[in-house]
């Protein structure tokens, strides 16, 4: 392991660490207020003690980021995975040491397409090992399959600390070392620097794995490479970016849905790779549908022992008649599991029965990884179907809050009158208040909650939600939300609930004494 240990000085991430803890506390408070979960202790503070900078480990695998070009103006002809990460991190000094202590793990140095699934397994273990005593990890890879590296890590890493994946679209340099003849306009150094900044900021704590490139931050589940050559290649269709990095400012204004499970073990996926062998993962292939294509590929895969096939169908998942016939036979005769997705690049596929699971809006290459892990962790397709519906397709759902949070502003009751001594009995104890006095009316026109003005009965809808065991805000990484406004609203809601309960208690006490 190559280690760079820059001199320590005052980090600029301290206020952001405080903000992270505040957000975590607000989230935990929300969950408690909603009665959704039994809160467990928050994870130990991930940021180094005051006076220390966050420790970030860069786990390097190669790609164009580490590429050596034929000349300083050569962007498309180069050898990927050439320069060692320790040298590239050295190029970022001394600026890097202003905000992070960085260590390097040179996991490999190859193009992204050169890694096997067993090596993916090893990468997860390497990331988890690094997170054991670091504040965050940055993984560098080639961009071609970066979205798959990212989603694999998102599904498998059992640690809530930030994991950021990055790379580059232009090679790093053209010289014999990473600091010699740097490519004109290379995006590698900036992507690496900003990704370490993002991890050090802790602003994606509990987000799972995020992808950071070209100053943008994307959710691993949703991001895809959208262009073969441009620097702004990564896109998140439908949902958009999670945030961006302007200079030294990390700005995150959306979050994957799993962040709201941050305070509980619901955050973790079932895919703990330490419980399965590195070569346990079975083959899963992708069938790309087109006009009147044949089904021979599906038949051949089934005969070869492939455990699963993701169909990238047309529109909402359609496949040709020949492919459909081959799918039916492979499921029936060989027990192959199928996941139905769309080749359109966005949008959902629903339905599915028997050996066919609906992939929701997972891209085919992401559905393949979830199907592969599903086959590694269960023999029961009903369990796998459930995983696709929950952690594979998470959404935000605040409906259960209707039972616990009043819909309108809650006003603090007027304070109890101070006990007054009887004339001539200076200091003598007296009975407080006036028996039978009604609860004070709202003073600002606030409207009480419909059906809940006496606080005694939940609404029918809330009762239904409770009966159905509905929990607010559970899920994984897909949905996004304006987290700043959400948490602000939640903090208000928590405060409102407390006041509402206090006011109700006062009113009840007065009713009893009256
Ligand atoms: C690769 O994916 O390794 C090559 C392409 C790139 O890194 O951009």
Short mmCIF file of C-alpha atoms and ligand atoms in Angstrom, two decimals:
data_model
loop_
_atom_site.label_atom_id
_atom_site.label_comp_id
_atom_site.label_asym_id
_atom_site.label_seq_id
_atom_site.Cartn_x
_atom_site.Cartn_y
_atom_site.Cartn_z
CA UNK A 1 0.00 0.00 0.00
CA UNK A 2 1.42 3.36 -1.00
CA UNK A 3 0.77 6.09 1.51
CA UNK A 4 0.98 9.83 1.18
CA UNK A 5 0.88 11.69 4.46
CA UNK A 6 0.72 15.44 3.88
CA UNK A 7 1.40 17.84 6.72
CA UNK A 8 -1.61 18.49 8.90
CA UNK A 9 -3.23 21.87 9.12
CA UNK A 10 -6.68 23.27 9.78
CA UNK A 11 -9.26 21.49 7.65
CA UNK A 12 -11.95 23.49 5.90
CA UNK A 13 -14.50 20.74 6.30
CA UNK A 14 -15.23 21.24 9.99
CA UNK A 15 -18.47 23.25 9.62
CA UNK A 16 -19.78 20.75 7.13
CA UNK A 17 -19.17 17.90 9.56
CA UNK A 18 -21.35 19.80 12.02
CA UNK A 19 -24.01 20.19 9.37
CA UNK A 20 -23.90 16.48 8.64
CA UNK A 21 -24.49 15.67 12.28
CA UNK A 22 -27.38 18.14 12.37
CA UNK A 23 -28.94 16.52 9.33
CA UNK A 24 -28.49 13.09 10.87
CA UNK A 25 -30.11 14.25 14.08
CA UNK A 26 -33.01 15.80 12.18
CA UNK A 27 -33.50 12.60 10.23
CA UNK A 28 -33.40 10.50 13.37
CA UNK A 29 -35.84 12.90 15.00
CA UNK A 30 -38.18 12.60 12.07
CA UNK A 31 -38.19 8.85 12.21
CA UNK A 32 -38.81 8.91 15.94
CA UNK A 33 -41.59 11.47 15.59
CA UNK A 34 -43.23 9.34 12.93
CA UNK A 35 -43.03 6.30 15.18
CA UNK A 36 -41.57 4.53 12.19
CA UNK A 37 -38.63 2.71 13.66
CA UNK A 38 -36.93 1.90 16.91
CA UNK A 39 -33.94 4.18 16.75
CA UNK A 40 -30.53 2.71 17.25
CA UNK A 41 -27.51 4.72 18.25
CA UNK A 42 -26.11 6.77 15.41
CA UNK A 43 -22.94 5.48 13.85
CA UNK A 44 -19.79 6.79 15.52
CA UNK A 45 -18.80 10.19 14.19
CA UNK A 46 -17.10 9.56 10.90
CA UNK A 47 -15.01 12.68 10.91
CA UNK A 48 -11.64 12.74 12.55
CA UNK A 49 -11.28 14.44 15.91
CA UNK A 50 -10.93 18.21 15.97
CA UNK A 51 -7.50 19.23 14.80
CA UNK A 52 -7.30 16.34 12.35
CA UNK A 53 -8.28 16.37 8.73
CA UNK A 54 -10.58 13.71 7.34
CA UNK A 55 -8.68 10.64 6.21
CA UNK A 56 -9.62 9.56 2.70
CA UNK A 57 -8.36 6.39 1.04
CA UNK A 58 -8.13 6.38 -2.76
CA UNK A 59 -8.67 2.83 -4.07
CA UNK A 60 -7.27 2.97 -7.59
CA UNK A 61 -8.18 0.60 -10.42
CA UNK A 62 -6.91 2.49 -13.50
CA UNK A 63 -8.88 3.74 -16.50
CA UNK A 64 -8.32 6.81 -18.63
CA UNK A 65 -7.66 8.80 -15.46
CA UNK A 66 -4.36 6.92 -15.18
CA UNK A 67 -3.88 6.97 -18.94
CA UNK A 68 -0.70 7.86 -20.80
CA UNK A 69 -1.33 9.71 -24.07
CA UNK A 70 0.78 9.87 -27.22
CA UNK A 71 1.06 13.65 -26.93
CA UNK A 72 -0.13 16.56 -24.80
CA UNK A 73 -2.93 17.28 -27.27
CA UNK A 74 -3.98 13.65 -27.74
CA UNK A 75 -7.32 12.91 -26.11
CA UNK A 76 -8.52 9.74 -27.78
CA UNK A 77 -5.35 7.70 -28.28
CA UNK A 78 -3.70 6.58 -25.04
CA UNK A 79 -2.91 3.60 -22.83
CA UNK A 80 -5.39 3.48 -19.93
CA UNK A 81 -4.24 2.39 -16.49
CA UNK A 82 -0.59 3.47 -16.67
CA UNK A 83 0.37 5.92 -13.93
CA UNK A 84 0.37 4.80 -10.28
CA UNK A 85 -2.19 6.59 -8.12
CA UNK A 86 0.43 7.65 -5.57
CA UNK A 87 2.14 9.70 -8.29
CA UNK A 88 -1.12 11.29 -9.40
CA UNK A 89 -2.05 12.17 -5.81
CA UNK A 90 1.40 13.75 -5.54
CA UNK A 91 0.55 16.07 -8.43
CA UNK A 92 -2.39 17.38 -6.37
CA UNK A 93 -0.12 18.51 -3.54
CA UNK A 94 0.11 20.79 -1.67
CA UNK A 95 -3.51 21.87 -2.36
CA UNK A 96 -4.92 18.46 -1.45
CA UNK A 97 -3.36 18.48 2.01
CA UNK A 98 -5.36 21.58 2.88
CA UNK A 99 -8.49 19.51 3.39
CA UNK A 100 -7.64 15.79 3.56
CA UNK A 101 -5.10 13.23 4.62
CA UNK A 102 -4.93 10.81 1.72
CA UNK A 103 -3.78 7.23 1.54
CA UNK A 104 -3.64 5.17 -1.63
CA UNK A 105 -4.52 1.53 -2.23
CA UNK A 106 -3.44 0.50 -5.74
CA UNK A 107 -6.08 -2.20 -6.25
CA UNK A 108 -5.19 -2.59 -9.94
CA UNK A 109 -4.27 -0.52 -12.98
CA UNK A 110 -6.35 -1.51 -15.99
CA UNK A 111 -9.21 -0.40 -18.16
CA UNK A 112 -12.60 -0.71 -16.51
CA UNK A 113 -13.62 -3.55 -18.82
CA UNK A 114 -10.72 -5.68 -17.59
CA UNK A 115 -12.20 -6.58 -14.23
CA UNK A 116 -14.04 -9.83 -13.44
CA UNK A 117 -16.99 -10.18 -11.09
CA UNK A 118 -14.70 -11.98 -8.63
CA UNK A 119 -12.51 -8.86 -8.70
CA UNK A 120 -15.62 -6.74 -8.13
CA UNK A 121 -16.14 -8.88 -5.04
CA UNK A 122 -12.55 -8.19 -3.94
CA UNK A 123 -13.01 -4.48 -4.59
CA UNK A 124 -15.96 -4.36 -2.20
CA UNK A 125 -13.84 -6.01 0.50
CA UNK A 126 -10.99 -3.56 -0.20
CA UNK A 127 -13.35 -0.60 0.13
CA UNK A 128 -14.84 -1.94 3.36
CA UNK A 129 -11.35 -2.55 4.76
CA UNK A 130 -10.34 1.01 3.89
CA UNK A 131 -13.49 2.44 5.48
CA UNK A 132 -12.71 0.66 8.74
CA UNK A 133 -10.32 3.45 9.73
CA UNK A 134 -10.87 6.13 7.09
CA UNK A 135 -13.57 8.77 6.88
CA UNK A 136 -14.35 8.01 3.26
CA UNK A 137 -13.14 6.22 0.14
CA UNK A 138 -12.64 7.43 -3.42
CA UNK A 139 -12.55 4.66 -6.03
CA UNK A 140 -11.02 5.49 -9.40
CA UNK A 141 -12.00 3.50 -12.50
CA UNK A 142 -12.41 3.82 -16.21
CA UNK A 143 -15.62 5.51 -17.21
CA UNK A 144 -16.83 2.83 -19.63
CA UNK A 145 -18.27 0.60 -16.90
CA UNK A 146 -17.95 3.07 -14.04
CA UNK A 147 -21.71 3.04 -13.51
CA UNK A 148 -21.51 -0.71 -12.94
CA UNK A 149 -18.60 -0.42 -10.52
CA UNK A 150 -20.63 2.23 -8.73
CA UNK A 151 -23.88 0.27 -8.46
CA UNK A 152 -22.06 -2.89 -7.42
CA UNK A 153 -20.41 -0.98 -4.58
CA UNK A 154 -23.70 0.70 -3.73
CA UNK A 155 -25.38 -2.70 -3.40
CA UNK A 156 -22.60 -4.41 -1.48
CA UNK A 157 -20.54 -2.07 0.72
CA UNK A 158 -21.69 -2.51 4.32
CA UNK A 159 -20.59 0.86 5.65
CA UNK A 160 -22.39 4.21 5.78
CA UNK A 161 -19.32 6.37 5.25
CA UNK A 162 -19.00 8.18 1.91
CA UNK A 163 -17.89 6.17 -1.12
CA UNK A 164 -17.21 8.29 -4.20
CA UNK A 165 -16.26 6.90 -7.60
CA UNK A 166 -14.48 8.97 -10.23
CA UNK A 167 -12.35 8.84 -13.35
CA UNK A 168 -11.64 10.95 -16.40
CA UNK A 169 -12.50 11.28 -20.05
CA UNK A 170 -9.08 12.58 -21.05
CA UNK A 171 -5.76 10.90 -20.20
CA UNK A 172 -3.62 12.36 -17.43
CA UNK A 173 -0.27 13.00 -19.12
CA UNK A 174 2.03 12.10 -21.98
CA UNK A 175 5.32 11.82 -20.09
CA UNK A 176 7.11 9.09 -18.24
CA UNK A 177 5.65 10.19 -14.91
CA UNK A 178 2.29 11.62 -13.85
CA UNK A 179 3.80 15.08 -13.38
CA UNK A 180 5.57 15.26 -16.74
CA UNK A 181 3.94 16.55 -19.96
CA UNK A 182 0.45 16.71 -18.57
CA UNK A 183 -2.27 16.53 -21.21
CA UNK A 184 -3.67 19.94 -22.12
CA UNK A 185 -7.10 20.27 -20.58
CA UNK A 186 -7.06 16.89 -18.89
CA UNK A 187 -10.01 16.48 -16.57
CA UNK A 188 -8.32 13.84 -14.41
CA UNK A 189 -6.62 16.01 -11.76
CA UNK A 190 -9.72 18.13 -11.15
CA UNK A 191 -12.02 15.09 -10.98
CA UNK A 192 -9.69 13.38 -8.49
CA UNK A 193 -9.24 16.50 -6.35
CA UNK A 194 -12.97 17.28 -6.25
CA UNK A 195 -13.95 13.70 -5.50
CA UNK A 196 -11.58 13.61 -2.52
CA UNK A 197 -13.07 16.96 -1.46
CA UNK A 198 -16.56 15.48 -1.71
CA UNK A 199 -15.66 12.42 0.35
CA UNK A 200 -13.88 14.57 2.96
CA UNK A 201 -16.89 16.87 3.24
CA UNK A 202 -18.99 13.94 4.55
CA UNK A 203 -21.96 15.46 2.72
CA UNK A 204 -22.88 12.12 1.19
CA UNK A 205 -22.76 10.17 4.46
CA UNK A 206 -25.39 7.40 4.21
CA UNK A 207 -25.91 8.08 0.47
CA UNK A 208 -24.20 4.81 -0.48
CA UNK A 209 -21.91 5.14 -3.48
CA UNK A 210 -22.04 8.31 -5.55
CA UNK A 211 -20.33 9.12 -8.83
CA UNK A 212 -18.45 12.40 -9.08
CA UNK A 213 -17.15 13.67 -12.41
CA UNK A 214 -17.09 16.99 -14.22
CA UNK A 215 -18.06 18.76 -10.96
CA UNK A 216 -21.34 16.84 -10.79
CA UNK A 217 -22.53 14.31 -8.22
CA UNK A 218 -24.80 11.43 -9.29
CA UNK A 219 -26.50 8.51 -7.52
CA UNK A 220 -24.89 5.17 -8.38
CA UNK A 221 -28.22 3.50 -9.10
CA UNK A 222 -29.40 6.07 -11.59
CA UNK A 223 -26.34 7.42 -13.37
CA UNK A 224 -25.29 6.26 -16.82
CA UNK A 225 -22.58 7.11 -19.32
CA UNK A 226 -24.36 9.12 -21.96
CA UNK A 227 -21.63 10.01 -24.43
CA UNK A 228 -18.58 8.14 -25.71
CA UNK A 229 -16.13 11.06 -25.67
CA UNK A 230 -17.42 14.22 -24.00
CA UNK A 231 -16.29 15.38 -20.56
CA UNK A 232 -19.91 15.81 -19.44
CA UNK A 233 -20.68 12.21 -20.30
CA UNK A 234 -22.50 11.15 -17.12
CA UNK A 235 -26.23 11.78 -16.89
CA UNK A 236 -29.02 10.84 -14.53
CA UNK A 237 -32.11 10.75 -16.68
CA UNK A 238 -35.44 11.56 -15.03
CA UNK A 239 -34.07 12.50 -11.59
CA UNK A 240 -31.05 14.67 -12.36
CA UNK A 241 -27.86 15.21 -10.38
CA UNK A 242 -27.66 14.99 -6.59
CA UNK A 243 -25.58 18.14 -6.53
CA UNK A 244 -22.39 19.71 -7.75
CA UNK A 245 -19.05 21.08 -6.64
CA UNK A 246 -18.29 24.74 -7.31
CA UNK A 247 -14.66 25.42 -6.53
CA UNK A 248 -14.30 24.36 -2.90
CA UNK A 249 -18.06 24.38 -2.28
CA UNK A 250 -19.84 21.04 -2.20
CA UNK A 251 -23.53 21.62 -2.85
CA UNK A 252 -25.83 18.64 -2.35
CA UNK A 253 -29.54 19.33 -2.77
CA UNK A 254 -31.01 15.88 -3.41
CA UNK A 255 -30.45 12.48 -1.83
CA UNK A 256 -30.94 8.82 -2.61
CA UNK A 257 -33.95 7.49 -0.68
CA UNK A 258 -31.79 5.22 1.48
CA UNK A 259 -30.40 8.23 3.35
CA UNK A 260 -33.59 8.33 5.40
CA UNK A 261 -32.79 4.88 6.79
CA UNK A 262 -29.45 6.25 7.99
CA UNK A 263 -30.20 5.82 11.68
CA UNK A 264 -31.19 2.18 11.46
CA UNK A 265 -29.98 -1.16 10.16
CA UNK A 266 -32.59 -0.90 7.40
CA UNK A 267 -29.92 1.11 5.61
CA UNK A 268 -27.86 -2.02 4.93
CA UNK A 269 -28.49 -4.28 1.94
CA UNK A 270 -28.66 -8.08 2.32
CA UNK A 271 -25.57 -8.44 0.11
CA UNK A 272 -22.78 -8.82 2.67
CA UNK A 273 -20.03 -10.28 0.51
CA UNK A 274 -18.10 -11.55 3.51
CA UNK A 275 -20.73 -14.29 3.75
CA UNK A 276 -20.20 -15.68 0.23
CA UNK A 277 -17.17 -16.85 -1.72
CA UNK A 278 -15.63 -14.50 -4.29
CA UNK A 279 -16.31 -16.99 -7.07
CA UNK A 280 -19.86 -17.74 -5.92
CA UNK A 281 -21.47 -15.24 -8.28
CA UNK A 282 -23.27 -16.93 -11.14
CA UNK A 283 -23.36 -15.75 -14.72
CA UNK A 284 -26.08 -13.34 -15.75
CA UNK A 285 -26.33 -12.07 -19.33
CA UNK A 286 -28.20 -9.27 -21.11
CA UNK A 287 -30.41 -9.92 -24.14
CA UNK A 288 -30.92 -6.85 -26.32
CA UNK A 289 -34.24 -6.94 -28.16
CA UNK A 290 -34.81 -5.53 -31.66
CA UNK A 291 -37.19 -6.03 -34.52
CA UNK A 292 -37.83 -9.76 -35.11
CA UNK A 293 -34.63 -10.94 -33.43
CA UNK A 294 -34.10 -14.64 -32.83
CA UNK A 295 -34.04 -16.39 -29.46
CA UNK A 296 -30.98 -18.59 -30.02
CA UNK A 297 -28.80 -16.56 -27.67
CA UNK A 298 -31.19 -17.18 -24.78
CA UNK A 299 -31.28 -20.91 -25.53
CA UNK A 300 -27.48 -21.08 -25.74
CA UNK A 301 -27.06 -19.22 -22.46
CA UNK A 302 -29.49 -21.55 -20.73
CA UNK A 303 -27.62 -24.58 -22.10
CA UNK A 304 -24.33 -23.04 -20.87
CA UNK A 305 -25.65 -22.84 -17.31
CA UNK A 306 -26.30 -19.12 -17.17
CA UNK A 307 -28.40 -18.43 -14.05
CA UNK A 308 -30.14 -15.28 -15.17
CA UNK A 309 -30.90 -13.14 -18.20
CA UNK A 310 -31.91 -9.50 -18.24
CA UNK A 311 -33.96 -8.61 -21.29
CA UNK A 312 -33.50 -5.08 -22.58
CA UNK A 313 -36.85 -4.92 -24.26
CA UNK A 314 -38.47 -2.40 -26.51
CA UNK A 315 -40.79 0.14 -24.94
CA UNK A 316 -42.13 -1.20 -21.66
CA UNK A 317 -40.09 -4.40 -21.92
CA UNK A 318 -41.36 -6.19 -25.03
CA UNK A 319 -39.28 -8.92 -26.67
CA UNK A 320 -39.74 -10.69 -30.01
CA UNK A 321 -41.89 -13.76 -30.37
CA UNK A 322 -38.85 -16.02 -30.90
CA UNK A 323 -37.13 -14.57 -27.84
CA UNK A 324 -40.31 -15.03 -25.82
CA UNK A 325 -40.51 -18.71 -26.81
CA UNK A 326 -36.85 -19.22 -25.87
CA UNK A 327 -37.41 -17.44 -22.53
CA UNK A 328 -40.34 -19.68 -21.65
CA UNK A 329 -38.30 -22.80 -22.40
CA UNK A 330 -35.21 -21.60 -20.51
CA UNK A 331 -37.28 -20.76 -17.44
CA UNK A 332 -39.19 -24.04 -17.53
CA UNK A 333 -36.37 -26.44 -18.46
CA UNK A 334 -33.28 -24.80 -16.94
CA UNK A 335 -34.66 -22.68 -14.12
CA UNK A 336 -33.23 -19.46 -15.58
CA UNK A 337 -34.47 -16.29 -13.89
CA UNK A 338 -35.34 -13.34 -16.14
CA UNK A 339 -35.56 -9.64 -15.37
CA UNK A 340 -37.51 -7.49 -17.78
CA UNK A 341 -36.14 -3.99 -18.46
CA UNK A 342 -36.35 -1.45 -21.25
CA UNK A 343 -33.77 -0.48 -23.83
CA UNK A 344 -35.17 3.06 -23.97
CA UNK A 345 -32.72 4.37 -21.38
CA UNK A 346 -35.36 5.51 -18.91
CA UNK A 347 -38.82 4.61 -17.70
CA UNK A 348 -40.25 1.62 -15.86
CA UNK A 349 -41.17 -1.96 -16.64
CA UNK A 350 -43.82 -3.49 -14.38
CA UNK A 351 -45.63 -6.82 -14.01
CA UNK A 352 -43.72 -10.09 -14.07
CA UNK A 353 -44.67 -13.54 -12.78
CA UNK A 354 -43.22 -17.03 -12.61
CA UNK A 355 -39.54 -16.79 -13.48
CA UNK A 356 -39.86 -13.23 -14.79
CA UNK A 357 -39.18 -10.28 -12.47
CA UNK A 358 -40.02 -6.70 -13.44
CA UNK A 359 -36.90 -4.53 -13.38
CA UNK A 360 -38.73 -1.27 -12.64
CA UNK A 361 -36.68 1.61 -13.98
CA UNK A 362 -33.31 -0.07 -13.48
CA UNK A 363 -31.13 0.16 -16.56
CA UNK A 364 -30.37 -3.32 -17.97
CA UNK A 365 -26.73 -3.23 -16.83
CA UNK A 366 -27.78 -2.27 -13.29
CA UNK A 367 -30.56 -4.90 -13.20
CA UNK A 368 -27.96 -7.48 -14.21
CA UNK A 369 -25.90 -6.77 -11.08
CA UNK A 370 -28.93 -6.93 -8.79
CA UNK A 371 -30.01 -10.20 -10.43
CA UNK A 372 -26.50 -11.60 -10.05
CA UNK A 373 -26.41 -10.73 -6.34
CA UNK A 374 -29.93 -12.04 -5.91
CA UNK A 375 -28.89 -15.39 -7.34
CA UNK A 376 -25.88 -15.41 -4.98
CA UNK A 377 -27.97 -14.74 -1.87
CA UNK A 378 -31.25 -16.62 -2.37
CA UNK A 379 -32.72 -19.65 -4.09
CA UNK A 380 -36.23 -18.21 -3.73
CA UNK A 381 -37.34 -16.05 -6.64
CA UNK A 382 -40.07 -14.51 -4.46
CA UNK A 383 -37.33 -13.10 -2.22
CA UNK A 384 -35.48 -11.79 -5.25
CA UNK A 385 -38.67 -10.22 -6.59
CA UNK A 386 -39.06 -8.46 -3.25
CA UNK A 387 -35.51 -7.10 -3.47
CA UNK A 388 -36.20 -5.69 -6.93
CA UNK A 389 -39.35 -4.02 -5.59
CA UNK A 390 -37.67 -2.52 -2.52
CA UNK A 391 -33.96 -1.86 -2.63
CA UNK A 392 -33.97 -2.12 -6.42
CA UNK A 393 -36.76 0.42 -6.87
CA UNK A 394 -36.95 2.54 -3.72
CA UNK A 395 -39.26 5.49 -3.50
CA UNK A 396 -40.06 8.10 -0.91
CA UNK A 397 -43.39 7.64 0.86
CA UNK A 398 -44.42 10.07 3.59
CA UNK A 399 -48.04 8.90 3.80
CA UNK A 400 -47.64 7.47 7.34
CA UNK A 401 -46.69 10.94 8.59
CA UNK A 402 -50.34 11.86 8.09
CA UNK A 403 -50.96 9.92 11.31
CA UNK A 404 -48.42 11.73 13.43
CA UNK A 405 -47.83 15.22 12.09
CA UNK A 406 -50.62 17.82 12.18
CA UNK A 407 -51.24 19.36 8.76
CA UNK A 408 -51.45 22.95 9.96
CA UNK A 409 -49.36 25.21 12.14
CA UNK A 410 -49.45 24.32 15.83
CA UNK A 411 -49.43 27.24 18.24
CA UNK A 412 -47.80 27.09 21.67
CA UNK A 413 -50.45 27.47 24.42
CA UNK A 414 -50.42 30.56 26.59
CA UNK A 415 -48.33 29.97 29.70
CA UNK A 416 -50.05 28.85 32.93
CA UNK A 417 -50.78 31.78 35.26
CA UNK A 418 -48.33 32.05 38.13
CA UNK A 419 -49.85 31.03 41.54
CA UNK A 420 -50.86 34.18 43.43
CA UNK A 421 -50.68 34.29 47.26
CA UNK A 422 -53.97 34.99 49.11
CA UNK A 423 -54.18 38.50 50.58
CA UNK A 424 -52.47 38.47 53.93
CA UNK A 425 -50.84 35.06 53.24
CA UNK A 426 -47.61 36.18 51.64
CA UNK A 427 -45.81 33.21 50.20
CA UNK A 428 -48.56 30.70 51.07
CA UNK A 429 -49.08 27.87 48.54
CA UNK A 430 -52.24 28.12 46.41
CA UNK A 431 -54.09 26.00 43.82
CA UNK A 432 -52.77 26.67 40.31
CA UNK A 433 -54.94 28.01 37.52
CA UNK A 434 -58.71 28.22 37.20
CA UNK A 435 -60.53 24.87 37.25
CA UNK A 436 -62.56 24.21 34.12
CA UNK A 437 -60.88 26.86 32.02
CA UNK A 438 -60.90 25.76 28.36
CA UNK A 439 -57.70 25.34 26.41
CA UNK A 440 -56.49 28.60 24.92
CA UNK A 441 -57.61 29.20 21.35
CA UNK A 442 -55.05 29.64 18.59
CA UNK A 443 -54.10 33.26 18.31
CA UNK A 444 -53.00 33.35 14.69
CA UNK A 445 -55.95 31.73 12.96
CA UNK A 446 -54.40 28.27 12.87
CA UNK A 447 -56.84 25.55 11.83
CA UNK A 448 -56.74 22.35 13.89
CA UNK A 449 -56.10 19.05 12.12
CA UNK A 450 -59.32 17.62 10.58
CA UNK A 451 -60.51 14.72 12.72
CA UNK A 452 -57.68 15.27 15.15
CA UNK A 453 -58.66 18.45 16.94
CA UNK A 454 -58.96 16.59 20.23
CA UNK A 455 -55.88 14.51 19.56
CA UNK A 456 -57.79 11.36 20.57
CA UNK A 457 -58.37 9.53 17.28
CA UNK A 458 -56.20 9.06 14.26
CA UNK A 459 -57.73 9.70 10.87
CA UNK A 460 -59.16 6.68 8.95
CA UNK A 461 -56.37 7.00 6.39
CA UNK A 462 -53.78 6.98 9.13
CA UNK A 463 -55.40 3.95 10.73
CA UNK A 464 -55.25 2.16 7.39
CA UNK A 465 -51.59 3.06 6.99
CA UNK A 466 -50.80 1.81 10.47
CA UNK A 467 -52.76 -1.39 9.90
CA UNK A 468 -50.83 -1.96 6.70
CA UNK A 469 -47.61 -1.53 8.60
CA UNK A 470 -46.68 1.39 6.40
CA UNK A 471 -43.45 3.10 7.32
CA UNK A 472 -42.49 6.51 6.10
CA UNK A 473 -39.27 6.83 4.18
CA UNK A 474 -37.77 3.42 3.79
CA UNK A 475 -35.87 2.33 0.76
CA UNK A 476 -32.55 2.32 -0.99
CA UNK A 477 -30.91 4.55 -3.52
CA UNK A 478 -33.23 5.40 -6.34
CA UNK A 479 -35.56 8.26 -5.51
CA UNK A 480 -34.24 11.72 -5.04
CA UNK A 481 -35.59 14.57 -3.01
CA UNK A 482 -34.82 18.15 -2.13
CA UNK A 483 -33.21 17.11 1.12
CA UNK A 484 -32.55 20.56 2.47
CA UNK A 485 -36.16 21.64 2.16
CA UNK A 486 -37.35 18.21 3.27
CA UNK A 487 -35.30 18.17 6.44
CA UNK A 488 -36.24 21.76 7.16
CA UNK A 489 -39.88 20.81 6.86
CA UNK A 490 -39.28 17.77 8.99
CA UNK A 491 -37.59 19.75 11.71
CA UNK A 492 -40.63 22.04 11.74
CA UNK A 493 -42.92 19.02 11.81
CA UNK A 494 -41.08 17.49 14.76
CA UNK A 495 -41.26 20.74 16.65
CA UNK A 496 -44.91 21.13 15.75
CA UNK A 497 -45.70 17.65 17.00
CA UNK A 498 -44.03 18.32 20.33
CA UNK A 499 -45.96 21.55 20.78
CA UNK A 500 -49.19 19.91 19.74
CA UNK A 501 -48.75 17.12 22.28
CA UNK A 502 -47.88 19.62 25.01
CA UNK A 503 -50.94 21.68 24.22
CA UNK A 504 -53.14 18.59 24.27
CA UNK A 505 -51.72 17.51 27.64
CA UNK A 506 -52.42 20.92 29.13
CA UNK A 507 -55.97 20.87 27.80
CA UNK A 508 -56.58 17.38 29.17
CA UNK A 509 -55.22 18.29 32.59
CA UNK A 510 -57.47 21.30 32.71
CA UNK A 511 -60.46 19.22 31.66
CA UNK A 512 -59.73 16.68 34.41
CA UNK A 513 -59.32 19.26 37.14
CA UNK A 514 -62.46 21.03 35.93
C1 LIG B 1 -12.02 2.64 -19.41
O1 LIG B 1 -13.19 2.57 -19.10
O2 LIG B 1 -11.14 2.06 -18.77
C2 LIG B 1 -11.58 3.46 -20.56
C3 LIG B 1 -12.41 4.66 -20.78
C4 LIG B 1 -12.31 5.66 -19.69
O3 LIG B 1 -11.70 5.48 -18.66
O4 LIG B 1 -12.87 6.74 -19.87
#
